Amino acid sequence: QRSYAWKEQNVLDLLQDITTTIKEGAKEYFLGSVVISQKDIDRPEVVDGQQSLATVTILLAAIRDYFYSKNDQTRYHSIEGDYLVKTDLGTLERIPKLRLNEADNDFFRKRILSLPGSEDRNTAPSKESHKRIERAQQLSSSHVSKLSTIYDDPTSQLVQLVEYIKNNAKVILVRVPDDANAFTLFETLNDRG
């Protein structure tokens, strides 16, 4: 995987597109293609499409954070368990459902996936990709905050957004057996559209 590369406008476009699509009553929202390498059966590697997957995860974490701030434990636990992290029953370790590349994963885990108020949230960005992740988090939090103030029932609006992402956001998923095939397909998709 490459490092997180989406700039502010990419994130804003995604947030606005999903919100507009819901308002207009569209049945589906197309996130793009996702190419995964199946060399590890238990944990496939995302070769292409990780930017949109990471950004949607950041948005879901911002919604989780909103419910956490409202002390709505049922909803924040539900979002966290369904989309963000699973907890190992034996060790109680929080295992991310989406792992970024080696350069970004630790920062992503601490700044995005940890709960508000935890010490990990204070982790400073040390790379340009970290700054972009941090900015995506700020934009997503601002978007969720705005949605929570313009509707009479912010809970139902945010739940609707989560449900829409779950049920109506679509990707074209391409599975390939190994990295060589994955990168060939990735290059072909990006070079030829």
Coordinates of C-alpha atoms in Angstrom, one line a residue:
Q1 CA 0.0 0.0 0.0
R2 CA 1.1 3.5 -0.6
S3 CA 0.9 6.1 2.2
Y4 CA -2.3 8.1 2.7
A5 CA -2.3 10.6 -0.1
W6 CA -5.7 12.3 -0.2
K7 CA -5.6 16.0 0.0
E8 CA -8.2 18.2 1.6
Q9 CA -10.3 18.6 -1.6
N10 CA -10.5 14.8 -2.1
V11 CA -11.8 14.3 1.5
L12 CA -14.3 17.2 1.1
D13 CA -15.6 15.8 -2.2
L14 CA -16.2 12.4 -0.6
L15 CA -18.0 13.8 2.4
Q16 CA -20.1 16.1 0.3
D17 CA -20.9 13.5 -2.3
I18 CA -22.1 11.0 0.2
T19 CA -24.3 13.6 2.0
T20 CA -25.7 14.8 -1.3
T21 CA -26.4 11.3 -2.5
I22 CA -28.4 10.5 0.6
K23 CA -30.4 13.8 0.4
E24 CA -31.2 13.0 -3.2
G25 CA -32.4 9.5 -2.3
A26 CA -29.9 7.7 -4.6
K27 CA -29.9 4.0 -4.1
E28 CA -26.2 3.6 -4.4
Y29 CA -22.9 5.6 -4.0
F30 CA -19.9 4.3 -6.0
L31 CA -16.7 4.5 -4.0
G32 CA -14.5 3.1 -6.8
S33 CA -12.5 -0.1 -7.4
V34 CA -10.7 -2.0 -4.7
V35 CA -7.9 -4.4 -5.7
I36 CA -6.8 -6.9 -3.1
S37 CA -4.1 -9.5 -3.0
Q38 CA -5.2 -12.8 -1.5
K39 CA -1.7 -14.1 -0.6
D40 CA -2.8 -14.0 3.1
I41 CA -6.2 -15.7 3.4
D42 CA -7.0 -14.3 6.8
R43 CA -6.0 -10.7 6.0
P44 CA -6.0 -9.7 2.3
E45 CA -3.8 -6.8 1.3
V46 CA -5.4 -3.7 -0.3
V47 CA -3.4 -2.8 -3.4
D48 CA -5.7 -0.1 -4.8
G49 CA -8.6 1.7 -3.2
Q50 CA -7.1 2.2 0.2
Q51 CA -7.5 6.0 0.0
S52 CA -11.3 5.8 -0.1
L53 CA -11.4 3.0 2.4
A54 CA -9.2 4.9 4.9
T55 CA -11.3 8.1 4.4
V56 CA -14.6 6.3 5.0
T57 CA -13.1 4.7 8.1
I58 CA -12.0 8.2 9.3
L59 CA -15.6 9.4 8.7
L60 CA -17.0 6.4 10.6
A61 CA -14.6 7.1 13.5
A62 CA -15.8 10.7 13.6
I63 CA -19.4 9.5 13.9
R64 CA -18.3 7.1 16.6
D65 CA -16.5 10.0 18.4
Y66 CA -19.7 12.0 18.2
F67 CA -21.7 9.3 19.9
Y68 CA -18.9 8.8 22.4
S69 CA -19.1 12.6 23.3
K70 CA -22.8 12.2 23.8
N71 CA -22.3 9.2 26.1
D72 CA -24.3 7.1 23.8
Q73 CA -22.4 3.9 24.6
T74 CA -24.6 1.6 22.6
R75 CA -24.1 3.4 19.3
Y76 CA -20.4 4.2 19.7
H77 CA -19.7 0.5 20.7
S78 CA -21.7 -0.6 17.7
I79 CA -19.9 1.5 15.2
E80 CA -16.5 0.7 16.7
G81 CA -17.1 -3.1 16.7
D82 CA -18.8 -3.3 13.3
Y83 CA -16.4 -1.0 11.4
L84 CA -13.3 0.1 13.2
V85 CA -11.8 -2.4 15.6
K86 CA -12.4 -5.8 17.0
T87 CA -11.3 -6.8 20.5
D88 CA -9.5 -10.1 21.0
L89 CA -11.4 -12.0 23.6
G90 CA -8.3 -13.5 25.3
T91 CA -5.9 -10.6 25.3
L92 CA -8.5 -7.7 25.0
E93 CA -6.2 -6.2 22.4
R94 CA -7.9 -3.8 20.0
I95 CA -7.3 -5.1 16.5
P96 CA -8.0 -2.6 13.6
K97 CA -10.3 -3.8 10.9
L98 CA -8.3 -1.7 8.4
R99 CA -4.5 -1.5 8.6
L100 CA -2.6 1.0 6.6
N101 CA 0.9 0.6 5.4
E102 CA 3.9 0.4 7.8
A103 CA 4.6 4.2 7.6
D104 CA 1.0 5.2 8.5
N105 CA -0.6 2.4 10.5
D106 CA 0.6 3.3 14.0
F107 CA -0.4 6.9 13.5
F108 CA -3.8 5.9 12.1
R109 CA -4.4 3.5 14.9
K110 CA -3.6 6.1 17.5
R111 CA -5.2 9.2 16.1
I112 CA -8.2 7.7 14.4
L113 CA -9.1 4.4 15.9
S114 CA -8.4 5.2 19.6
L115 CA -11.1 6.6 21.7
P116 CA -11.4 10.4 22.3
G117 CA -9.5 11.5 25.4
S118 CA -7.0 8.7 25.2
E119 CA -3.3 9.5 25.4
D120 CA -2.8 8.1 21.9
R121 CA -4.9 10.9 20.4
N122 CA -2.1 13.3 21.2
T123 CA 0.3 11.6 18.8
A124 CA 1.9 14.2 16.6
P125 CA 2.1 13.7 12.9
S126 CA 5.7 13.0 11.8
K127 CA 5.2 12.5 8.0
E128 CA 3.3 14.3 5.3
S129 CA 0.8 11.4 5.1
H130 CA 0.2 11.7 8.8
K131 CA -0.7 15.4 8.3
R132 CA -3.1 14.4 5.6
I133 CA -4.7 11.8 7.9
E134 CA -5.0 14.4 10.6
R135 CA -6.6 16.8 8.2
A136 CA -9.0 14.2 7.0
Q137 CA -9.9 13.6 10.7
Q138 CA -10.5 17.3 11.2
L139 CA -12.6 17.6 8.1
S140 CA -14.7 14.5 9.0
S141 CA -15.2 15.7 12.6
S142 CA -16.3 19.1 11.3
H143 CA -18.7 17.5 8.8
V144 CA -20.3 15.3 11.5
S145 CA -20.5 18.4 13.8
K146 CA -22.2 20.4 11.1
L147 CA -24.7 17.5 10.4
S148 CA -25.5 17.3 14.1
T149 CA -26.4 21.0 14.2
I150 CA -28.5 21.4 11.1
Y151 CA -31.0 18.5 11.8
D152 CA -33.6 18.4 14.6
D153 CA -32.7 14.8 15.2
P154 CA -28.9 14.5 14.7
T155 CA -28.8 10.9 16.0
S156 CA -31.1 9.6 13.3
Q157 CA -29.2 11.5 10.6
L158 CA -25.9 10.1 11.7
V159 CA -27.3 6.6 12.0
Q160 CA -28.8 7.0 8.5
L161 CA -25.3 8.0 7.2
V162 CA -23.7 4.9 8.8
E163 CA -26.4 2.7 7.4
Y164 CA -26.1 4.2 4.0
I165 CA -22.4 3.6 3.9
K166 CA -23.0 0.0 5.1
N167 CA -25.8 -0.8 2.7
N168 CA -25.5 1.5 -0.3
A169 CA -21.8 2.4 -0.7
K170 CA -20.5 0.2 -3.5
V171 CA -17.1 -0.8 -4.7
I172 CA -15.9 -3.0 -7.6
L173 CA -13.8 -5.7 -5.8
V174 CA -11.1 -7.4 -7.7
R175 CA -9.2 -10.3 -6.0
V176 CA -5.9 -11.4 -7.3
P177 CA -3.8 -14.3 -6.1
D178 CA -0.5 -12.4 -5.5
D179 CA 1.3 -9.1 -5.5
A180 CA 2.6 -9.4 -9.0
N181 CA -0.9 -9.8 -10.4
A182 CA -2.2 -7.1 -8.1
F183 CA 0.3 -4.5 -9.2
T184 CA -0.2 -5.3 -12.8
L185 CA -3.9 -4.8 -12.4
F186 CA -3.3 -1.6 -10.3
E187 CA -1.0 -0.1 -13.0
T188 CA -3.5 -1.0 -15.7
L189 CA -6.4 0.6 -13.9
N190 CA -4.5 3.7 -13.1
D191 CA -2.9 4.1 -16.5
R192 CA -6.0 3.4 -18.6
G193 CA -8.8 4.4 -16.3

